[in-house]
């Protein structure tokens, strides 16, 4: 073992490298920062397109565990719906692990929807997320990606996005995990000031000009990793809200038309403006609590799905367009994406499973062989 003396040296070198500070992001250099891999934070339309040539993307997203109750709503609101170009609509699910039914995640995937990550534990307090380091982020998101791919039986490279619980970013650490695992984007960062015109997605090669609503926000240079800004809505009193269910003064009404008008007014700020992607970010419980909001949402989706230059898509499809921004005609000619199917065989309910974090017996629906114990932080595949 002639070279064994090298090993301690390598270990020392790695530890030192890990302690190194990340480079601080500098003011964006428009010349150096070019698509497809770099974009300065900006409200200007990618590719220098005019608004009328720019597809109006709509990103509908749902957070948290996927279960038999909320899947009923997803089927009612989203399935068998098409954009005006005849392609199935997209939506993105930021899935947290605890109580998730992975057979239903597989069903969502097979219906063309994007599966993204919302952490393993989704634990409180919020300070846990604000203070999380890279190791914690790696367990919550890097390992969750393996878990999701395994139990829902979906290709790991289709999982490209994350959203932090409580929209509480830890500064740079979640973006470092995107970089280390080869994922593409985060969608946790609200903007209150850049809503009209709205902020378009951008990369973190250079310093962001976005307002930091929930500190700490990333300030390091993390090349090629994308931010999808959560362009806030305005409620009926003009208060900003990053998620539809967090608005302070929504319509308090049983009248679906009032909800429809409210959704439409927020949409029009984008559609009549710089066409920054329009986010409809919500939790399913809200639709169950307010049936008129659900009917209003269905009216709203029926309406926008009939507009030729509006496209309701997966969030990753928005990034892919921004990287290669083509005018509407060319975009339509590309045809439909996301037609796919992955088996869920044998469909199995696993359990009772013992979990390390809670005295509770878990039952978990899986598309893959059952784990020996409930998958959790540090043990994503639930090995004994
Ligand atoms: C992010 O990285 C930058 C550059 O190293 C550093 O100045 C900043 O303090 C880091 N932020 C957090 C929250 O650690
Ligand atoms: Zn959540």
Short mmCIF file of C-alpha atoms and ligand atoms in Angstrom, two decimals:
data_model
loop_
_atom_site.label_atom_id
_atom_site.label_comp_id
_atom_site.label_asym_id
_atom_site.label_seq_id
_atom_site.Cartn_x
_atom_site.Cartn_y
_atom_site.Cartn_z
CA UNK A 1 0.00 0.00 0.00
CA UNK A 2 2.57 2.49 -1.24
CA UNK A 3 0.14 5.38 -1.50
CA UNK A 4 -1.77 4.93 1.74
CA UNK A 5 -0.01 7.98 3.24
CA UNK A 6 -1.93 10.04 0.68
CA UNK A 7 -5.33 9.32 2.22
CA UNK A 8 -4.97 11.49 5.34
CA UNK A 9 -3.77 14.32 3.11
CA UNK A 10 -6.84 13.99 0.88
CA UNK A 11 -9.16 13.98 3.86
CA UNK A 12 -7.57 17.14 5.19
CA UNK A 13 -7.89 18.77 1.76
CA UNK A 14 -11.60 17.90 1.53
CA UNK A 15 -12.37 19.25 4.98
CA UNK A 16 -10.60 22.50 4.16
CA UNK A 17 -12.45 22.80 0.84
CA UNK A 18 -15.77 22.30 2.62
CA UNK A 19 -15.06 25.17 4.98
CA UNK A 20 -14.29 27.49 2.10
CA UNK A 21 -16.74 30.33 1.72
CA UNK A 22 -18.78 30.37 -1.43
CA UNK A 23 -17.94 33.25 -3.76
CA UNK A 24 -20.12 36.27 -3.14
CA UNK A 25 -22.33 37.05 -6.15
CA UNK A 26 -21.42 40.24 -7.95
CA UNK A 27 -23.54 42.74 -9.84
CA UNK A 28 -24.83 41.07 -12.97
CA UNK A 29 -22.68 41.38 -16.08
CA UNK A 30 -25.20 41.42 -18.94
CA UNK A 31 -22.48 40.69 -21.51
CA UNK A 32 -21.13 37.64 -19.73
CA UNK A 33 -24.48 36.31 -18.51
CA UNK A 34 -26.28 34.86 -21.53
CA UNK A 35 -28.93 32.21 -22.09
CA UNK A 36 -29.33 29.27 -22.00
CA UNK A 37 -27.37 28.89 -18.76
CA UNK A 38 -27.26 32.37 -17.27
CA UNK A 39 -29.82 35.13 -16.90
CA UNK A 40 -29.63 38.31 -14.82
CA UNK A 41 -32.57 38.93 -12.49
CA UNK A 42 -34.80 41.18 -14.54
CA UNK A 43 -38.32 42.02 -15.62
CA UNK A 44 -37.31 42.11 -19.28
CA UNK A 45 -38.77 39.42 -21.50
CA UNK A 46 -36.28 36.66 -22.43
CA UNK A 47 -34.95 36.85 -25.99
CA UNK A 48 -36.02 40.49 -26.24
CA UNK A 49 -39.50 39.41 -27.37
CA UNK A 50 -42.49 41.73 -27.49
CA UNK A 51 -45.30 40.85 -25.06
CA UNK A 52 -47.60 39.90 -27.97
CA UNK A 53 -45.06 37.29 -29.17
CA UNK A 54 -44.49 35.88 -25.69
CA UNK A 55 -46.39 32.82 -24.44
CA UNK A 56 -48.26 33.63 -21.24
CA UNK A 57 -47.35 30.72 -18.98
CA UNK A 58 -49.55 29.78 -16.05
CA UNK A 59 -48.02 27.71 -13.25
CA UNK A 60 -50.57 26.02 -11.01
CA UNK A 61 -48.86 24.40 -8.02
CA UNK A 62 -49.98 22.41 -4.97
CA UNK A 63 -47.89 21.79 -1.84
CA UNK A 64 -47.57 19.07 0.82
CA UNK A 65 -48.36 15.35 1.12
CA UNK A 66 -50.36 13.66 -1.64
CA UNK A 67 -53.21 11.55 -0.25
CA UNK A 68 -56.55 10.02 -1.23
CA UNK A 69 -58.49 13.11 -0.15
CA UNK A 70 -56.59 15.82 -1.99
CA UNK A 71 -56.15 13.64 -5.08
CA UNK A 72 -59.95 13.77 -5.52
CA UNK A 73 -59.64 17.54 -5.95
CA UNK A 74 -56.67 17.20 -8.32
CA UNK A 75 -58.70 14.83 -10.50
CA UNK A 76 -61.70 17.15 -10.51
CA UNK A 77 -59.81 20.36 -11.24
CA UNK A 78 -56.86 19.27 -13.39
CA UNK A 79 -57.44 15.98 -15.21
CA UNK A 80 -58.65 15.89 -18.85
CA UNK A 81 -57.98 19.55 -19.31
CA UNK A 82 -56.22 20.96 -22.37
CA UNK A 83 -54.60 24.17 -23.43
CA UNK A 84 -56.05 25.83 -26.51
CA UNK A 85 -53.31 24.15 -28.62
CA UNK A 86 -54.70 20.71 -27.76
CA UNK A 87 -51.92 19.71 -25.38
CA UNK A 88 -52.75 18.46 -21.88
CA UNK A 89 -52.25 21.11 -19.20
CA UNK A 90 -49.42 20.93 -16.67
CA UNK A 91 -49.26 21.61 -12.93
CA UNK A 92 -46.52 21.10 -10.35
CA UNK A 93 -46.75 19.24 -7.05
CA UNK A 94 -44.31 20.16 -4.28
CA UNK A 95 -44.62 16.94 -2.33
CA UNK A 96 -43.56 16.44 1.28
CA UNK A 97 -42.86 12.89 2.37
CA UNK A 98 -44.76 12.25 5.61
CA UNK A 99 -48.17 10.60 4.91
CA UNK A 100 -47.63 10.73 1.14
CA UNK A 101 -49.23 7.99 -0.92
CA UNK A 102 -46.65 7.13 -3.60
CA UNK A 103 -49.11 5.26 -5.81
CA UNK A 104 -51.01 8.52 -6.19
CA UNK A 105 -47.77 10.42 -6.91
CA UNK A 106 -47.20 7.89 -9.70
CA UNK A 107 -50.73 8.60 -11.01
CA UNK A 108 -50.07 12.37 -11.04
CA UNK A 109 -46.82 11.79 -12.90
CA UNK A 110 -48.54 9.58 -15.47
CA UNK A 111 -51.09 12.32 -16.09
CA UNK A 112 -48.26 14.59 -17.18
CA UNK A 113 -47.84 16.63 -14.02
CA UNK A 114 -44.50 17.59 -12.57
CA UNK A 115 -43.36 16.03 -9.30
CA UNK A 116 -41.13 18.34 -7.27
CA UNK A 117 -39.82 18.34 -3.70
CA UNK A 118 -41.09 19.97 -0.51
CA UNK A 119 -38.84 18.12 2.01
CA UNK A 120 -38.89 14.86 3.96
CA UNK A 121 -39.88 16.20 7.36
CA UNK A 122 -41.68 19.54 6.80
CA UNK A 123 -40.97 20.04 10.49
CA UNK A 124 -41.50 23.03 12.79
CA UNK A 125 -40.23 25.41 14.02
CA UNK A 126 -39.64 27.58 10.96
CA UNK A 127 -36.21 28.50 12.40
CA UNK A 128 -35.08 24.93 11.57
CA UNK A 129 -35.30 25.89 7.88
CA UNK A 130 -33.86 29.38 8.31
CA UNK A 131 -30.79 27.93 10.03
CA UNK A 132 -30.41 24.71 8.06
CA UNK A 133 -26.95 23.94 6.71
CA UNK A 134 -26.03 22.01 3.59
CA UNK A 135 -26.02 18.64 5.39
CA UNK A 136 -29.60 19.13 6.58
CA UNK A 137 -30.68 20.37 3.16
CA UNK A 138 -29.06 17.32 1.58
CA UNK A 139 -31.16 15.01 3.77
CA UNK A 140 -34.37 16.98 3.30
CA UNK A 141 -34.09 17.37 -0.50
CA UNK A 142 -31.17 15.39 -1.96
CA UNK A 143 -32.28 12.19 -0.25
CA UNK A 144 -35.95 12.98 -0.77
CA UNK A 145 -35.30 12.89 -4.49
CA UNK A 146 -34.06 9.28 -4.24
CA UNK A 147 -37.00 8.41 -2.02
CA UNK A 148 -39.53 9.90 -4.44
CA UNK A 149 -38.01 8.27 -7.48
CA UNK A 150 -37.89 4.88 -5.74
CA UNK A 151 -41.32 4.65 -4.10
CA UNK A 152 -43.31 6.43 -6.84
CA UNK A 153 -41.24 4.68 -9.53
CA UNK A 154 -40.52 7.79 -11.57
CA UNK A 155 -37.21 8.66 -13.28
CA UNK A 156 -34.99 10.63 -10.93
CA UNK A 157 -34.02 13.14 -13.60
CA UNK A 158 -37.66 14.26 -13.96
CA UNK A 159 -37.45 15.66 -10.40
CA UNK A 160 -35.88 19.10 -10.90
CA UNK A 161 -37.47 21.57 -8.50
CA UNK A 162 -37.88 22.34 -4.82
CA UNK A 163 -39.95 24.57 -2.55
CA UNK A 164 -38.99 25.14 1.10
CA UNK A 165 -41.61 24.57 3.85
CA UNK A 166 -43.07 27.93 4.96
CA UNK A 167 -41.15 29.45 2.01
CA UNK A 168 -38.30 29.71 4.50
CA UNK A 169 -35.04 29.55 2.59
CA UNK A 170 -31.79 28.98 4.50
CA UNK A 171 -29.74 31.40 2.39
CA UNK A 172 -27.35 29.55 0.08
CA UNK A 173 -27.65 25.98 1.36
CA UNK A 174 -30.72 24.84 -0.60
CA UNK A 175 -29.15 26.15 -3.81
CA UNK A 176 -25.90 24.36 -3.02
CA UNK A 177 -27.94 21.15 -2.86
CA UNK A 178 -29.48 21.91 -6.24
CA UNK A 179 -25.95 22.31 -7.59
CA UNK A 180 -24.61 19.16 -5.96
CA UNK A 181 -27.50 16.94 -7.02
CA UNK A 182 -27.98 18.36 -10.52
CA UNK A 183 -31.46 19.77 -9.91
CA UNK A 184 -32.56 22.93 -11.73
CA UNK A 185 -34.67 25.37 -9.74
CA UNK A 186 -36.21 26.68 -6.54
CA UNK A 187 -39.68 28.20 -6.28
CA UNK A 188 -39.75 29.54 -2.70
CA UNK A 189 -38.84 33.19 -3.09
CA UNK A 190 -41.68 35.74 -3.10
CA UNK A 191 -41.34 39.21 -4.59
CA UNK A 192 -43.57 42.07 -3.49
CA UNK A 193 -41.90 44.89 -5.41
CA UNK A 194 -41.39 43.30 -8.85
CA UNK A 195 -44.96 42.44 -9.74
CA UNK A 196 -45.87 44.96 -12.44
CA UNK A 197 -43.85 44.43 -14.53
CA UNK A 198 -43.27 40.97 -13.05
CA UNK A 199 -39.91 39.36 -12.41
CA UNK A 200 -39.02 36.56 -14.84
CA UNK A 201 -37.05 33.44 -13.75
CA UNK A 202 -33.28 34.00 -13.53
CA UNK A 203 -30.10 32.27 -12.40
CA UNK A 204 -27.88 32.86 -9.38
CA UNK A 205 -24.60 33.30 -11.25
CA UNK A 206 -24.77 36.98 -10.28
CA UNK A 207 -26.37 38.94 -7.48
CA UNK A 208 -30.16 38.95 -7.42
CA UNK A 209 -32.01 42.27 -7.44
CA UNK A 210 -35.08 40.63 -5.92
CA UNK A 211 -36.49 41.92 -2.61
CA UNK A 212 -35.82 39.49 0.25
CA UNK A 213 -39.19 39.04 1.96
CA UNK A 214 -38.29 36.06 4.18
CA UNK A 215 -34.58 36.27 5.08
CA UNK A 216 -32.02 34.82 4.64
CA UNK A 217 -31.95 34.84 0.84
CA UNK A 218 -29.00 33.50 -1.18
CA UNK A 219 -26.16 35.95 -1.81
CA UNK A 220 -23.49 33.54 -3.09
CA UNK A 221 -22.81 32.95 -6.78
CA UNK A 222 -24.32 29.56 -7.62
CA UNK A 223 -23.97 29.23 -11.40
CA UNK A 224 -26.77 27.86 -13.54
CA UNK A 225 -29.29 27.38 -10.71
CA UNK A 226 -32.66 29.01 -11.34
CA UNK A 227 -35.03 31.02 -9.20
CA UNK A 228 -38.69 30.98 -10.22
CA UNK A 229 -39.84 34.09 -8.36
CA UNK A 230 -43.20 33.85 -6.63
CA UNK A 231 -44.67 37.04 -8.05
CA UNK A 232 -47.18 37.99 -5.38
CA UNK A 233 -50.87 38.61 -5.93
CA UNK A 234 -52.86 41.55 -4.68
CA UNK A 235 -55.93 40.75 -2.62
CA UNK A 236 -59.12 42.83 -2.64
CA UNK A 237 -57.55 45.40 -0.29
CA UNK A 238 -54.27 45.53 -2.19
CA UNK A 239 -52.25 43.43 0.26
CA UNK A 240 -49.56 41.25 -1.31
CA UNK A 241 -49.76 37.46 -0.92
CA UNK A 242 -47.37 34.81 -2.20
CA UNK A 243 -49.88 31.97 -2.05
CA UNK A 244 -53.56 32.20 -2.97
CA UNK A 245 -54.55 30.77 0.41
CA UNK A 246 -52.43 33.34 2.27
CA UNK A 247 -54.29 36.40 0.99
CA UNK A 248 -55.76 38.48 3.80
CA UNK A 249 -58.82 39.85 1.97
CA UNK A 250 -60.03 37.33 -0.60
CA UNK A 251 -63.67 37.30 -1.72
CA UNK A 252 -65.68 36.10 1.29
CA UNK A 253 -68.36 34.85 -0.96
CA UNK A 254 -70.33 31.80 -2.05
CA UNK A 255 -70.46 33.31 -5.49
CA UNK A 256 -68.09 31.52 -7.88
CA UNK A 257 -68.20 34.49 -10.26
CA UNK A 258 -66.63 36.76 -7.67
CA UNK A 259 -63.75 34.33 -7.20
CA UNK A 260 -63.43 34.04 -10.96
CA UNK A 261 -63.15 37.84 -11.26
CA UNK A 262 -60.58 37.96 -8.48
CA UNK A 263 -58.40 35.29 -10.10
CA UNK A 264 -58.78 37.00 -13.49
CA UNK A 265 -57.74 40.43 -12.20
CA UNK A 266 -54.51 39.00 -10.82
CA UNK A 267 -53.91 37.11 -14.07
CA UNK A 268 -54.44 40.23 -16.18
CA UNK A 269 -51.63 42.08 -14.42
CA UNK A 270 -49.31 39.56 -16.12
CA UNK A 271 -51.18 39.02 -19.38
CA UNK A 272 -51.62 42.73 -20.11
CA UNK A 273 -48.10 43.48 -18.84
CA UNK A 274 -44.73 41.83 -19.52
CA UNK A 275 -46.19 38.32 -19.49
CA UNK A 276 -44.02 37.13 -16.61
CA UNK A 277 -45.17 33.59 -15.76
CA UNK A 278 -48.38 33.71 -13.70
CA UNK A 279 -48.32 31.63 -10.53
CA UNK A 280 -51.42 30.12 -8.99
CA UNK A 281 -49.77 28.74 -5.83
CA UNK A 282 -52.19 27.07 -3.45
CA UNK A 283 -52.81 24.25 -0.95
CA UNK A 284 -55.64 21.86 -1.68
CA UNK A 285 -57.27 22.32 1.77
CA UNK A 286 -58.25 25.83 0.76
CA UNK A 287 -60.27 24.62 -2.20
CA UNK A 288 -62.02 22.09 0.03
CA UNK A 289 -62.77 24.80 2.60
CA UNK A 290 -64.19 27.21 0.00
CA UNK A 291 -66.23 25.34 -2.62
CA UNK A 292 -67.02 28.63 -4.41
CA UNK A 293 -63.27 29.17 -4.85
CA UNK A 294 -63.04 25.74 -6.49
CA UNK A 295 -65.88 26.56 -8.85
CA UNK A 296 -64.28 29.95 -9.51
CA UNK A 297 -60.96 28.23 -10.24
CA UNK A 298 -62.63 25.84 -12.71
CA UNK A 299 -64.26 28.83 -14.46
CA UNK A 300 -60.89 30.60 -14.51
CA UNK A 301 -59.05 27.59 -15.96
CA UNK A 302 -61.82 27.02 -18.54
CA UNK A 303 -61.37 30.63 -19.56
CA UNK A 304 -57.57 30.73 -19.86
CA UNK A 305 -57.45 27.28 -21.49
CA UNK A 306 -59.38 28.87 -24.37
CA UNK A 307 -56.91 31.69 -24.98
CA UNK A 308 -54.50 30.81 -27.83
CA UNK A 309 -51.42 32.48 -26.31
CA UNK A 310 -51.88 31.14 -22.77
CA UNK A 311 -50.20 27.89 -21.73
CA UNK A 312 -50.81 26.17 -18.40
CA UNK A 313 -47.66 24.10 -17.95
CA UNK A 314 -45.30 22.42 -15.51
CA UNK A 315 -42.91 24.87 -13.87
CA UNK A 316 -39.87 23.12 -15.38
CA UNK A 317 -41.37 23.74 -18.84
CA UNK A 318 -41.24 27.48 -18.09
CA UNK A 319 -37.50 27.25 -17.34
CA UNK A 320 -36.97 25.27 -20.52
CA UNK A 321 -38.70 27.98 -22.53
CA UNK A 322 -36.74 30.78 -20.82
CA UNK A 323 -33.49 28.99 -21.73
CA UNK A 324 -34.55 28.95 -25.37
CA UNK A 325 -37.16 31.69 -25.75
CA UNK A 326 -39.00 31.27 -29.04
CA UNK A 327 -42.06 33.27 -30.18
CA UNK A 328 -45.53 31.83 -29.69
CA UNK A 329 -45.91 30.41 -33.22
CA UNK A 330 -42.68 28.47 -32.95
CA UNK A 331 -43.57 27.30 -29.45
CA UNK A 332 -46.94 25.98 -30.59
CA UNK A 333 -45.31 24.13 -33.47
CA UNK A 334 -43.24 22.10 -31.00
CA UNK A 335 -46.26 20.02 -30.09
CA UNK A 336 -47.05 18.41 -26.76
CA UNK A 337 -44.67 17.47 -23.95
CA UNK A 338 -44.96 15.22 -20.96
CA UNK A 339 -46.74 12.24 -22.52
CA UNK A 340 -45.43 9.35 -20.47
CA UNK A 341 -46.28 6.38 -18.38
CA UNK A 342 -44.49 4.56 -15.59
CA UNK A 343 -45.91 1.45 -14.02
CA UNK A 344 -46.93 1.09 -10.45
CA UNK A 345 -46.62 -2.64 -10.04
CA UNK A 346 -47.13 -4.24 -7.68
CA UNK A 347 -49.32 -1.60 -6.04
CA UNK A 348 -48.69 -2.29 -2.40
CA UNK A 349 -49.69 -0.84 0.94
CA UNK A 350 -46.70 -1.21 3.23
CA UNK A 351 -47.13 -1.39 6.95
CA UNK A 352 -47.41 -1.11 9.79
CA UNK A 353 -44.01 0.60 9.61
CA UNK A 354 -42.13 1.95 12.59
CA UNK A 355 -40.78 5.49 12.26
CA UNK A 356 -37.82 7.00 14.11
CA UNK A 357 -39.44 10.41 14.73
CA UNK A 358 -42.86 9.53 16.11
CA UNK A 359 -44.64 6.78 18.03
CA UNK A 360 -47.04 5.99 15.27
CA UNK A 361 -47.52 3.07 12.90
CA UNK A 362 -47.29 4.26 9.33
CA UNK A 363 -49.00 2.77 6.29
CA UNK A 364 -47.38 3.81 3.05
CA UNK A 365 -48.61 3.03 -0.47
CA UNK A 366 -45.64 2.26 -2.67
CA UNK A 367 -45.01 1.36 -6.31
CA UNK A 368 -41.94 -0.56 -5.26
CA UNK A 369 -40.98 -3.23 -2.73
CA UNK A 370 -41.89 -2.34 0.83
CA UNK A 371 -39.21 -0.84 3.08
CA UNK A 372 -38.39 -2.45 6.42
CA UNK A 373 -39.03 0.75 8.33
CA UNK A 374 -40.69 4.10 7.60
CA UNK A 375 -38.33 6.10 5.34
CA UNK A 376 -37.05 9.21 7.09
CA UNK A 377 -34.15 11.65 7.35
CA UNK A 378 -30.89 9.80 6.88
CA UNK A 379 -32.67 6.63 5.72
CA UNK A 380 -34.51 7.54 2.52
CA UNK A 381 -35.17 3.98 1.39
CA UNK A 382 -36.27 2.77 4.83
CA UNK A 383 -33.63 0.06 5.22
CA UNK A 384 -33.64 -1.79 8.49
C1 LIG B 1 -24.07 32.93 1.43
O1 LIG B 1 -22.76 33.00 0.86
C2 LIG B 1 -22.19 34.30 0.91
C3 LIG B 1 -20.87 34.24 0.14
O2 LIG B 1 -19.99 33.35 0.74
C4 LIG B 1 -22.02 34.76 2.35
O3 LIG B 1 -21.50 36.07 2.39
C5 LIG B 1 -23.39 34.70 3.06
O4 LIG B 1 -23.23 34.99 4.43
C6 LIG B 1 -24.00 33.32 2.89
N1 LIG B 1 -25.35 33.34 3.47
C7 LIG B 1 -25.71 32.57 4.49
C8 LIG B 1 -27.08 32.77 5.02
O5 LIG B 1 -24.98 31.73 4.96
ZN1 LIG B 2 -45.90 22.97 3.01
#
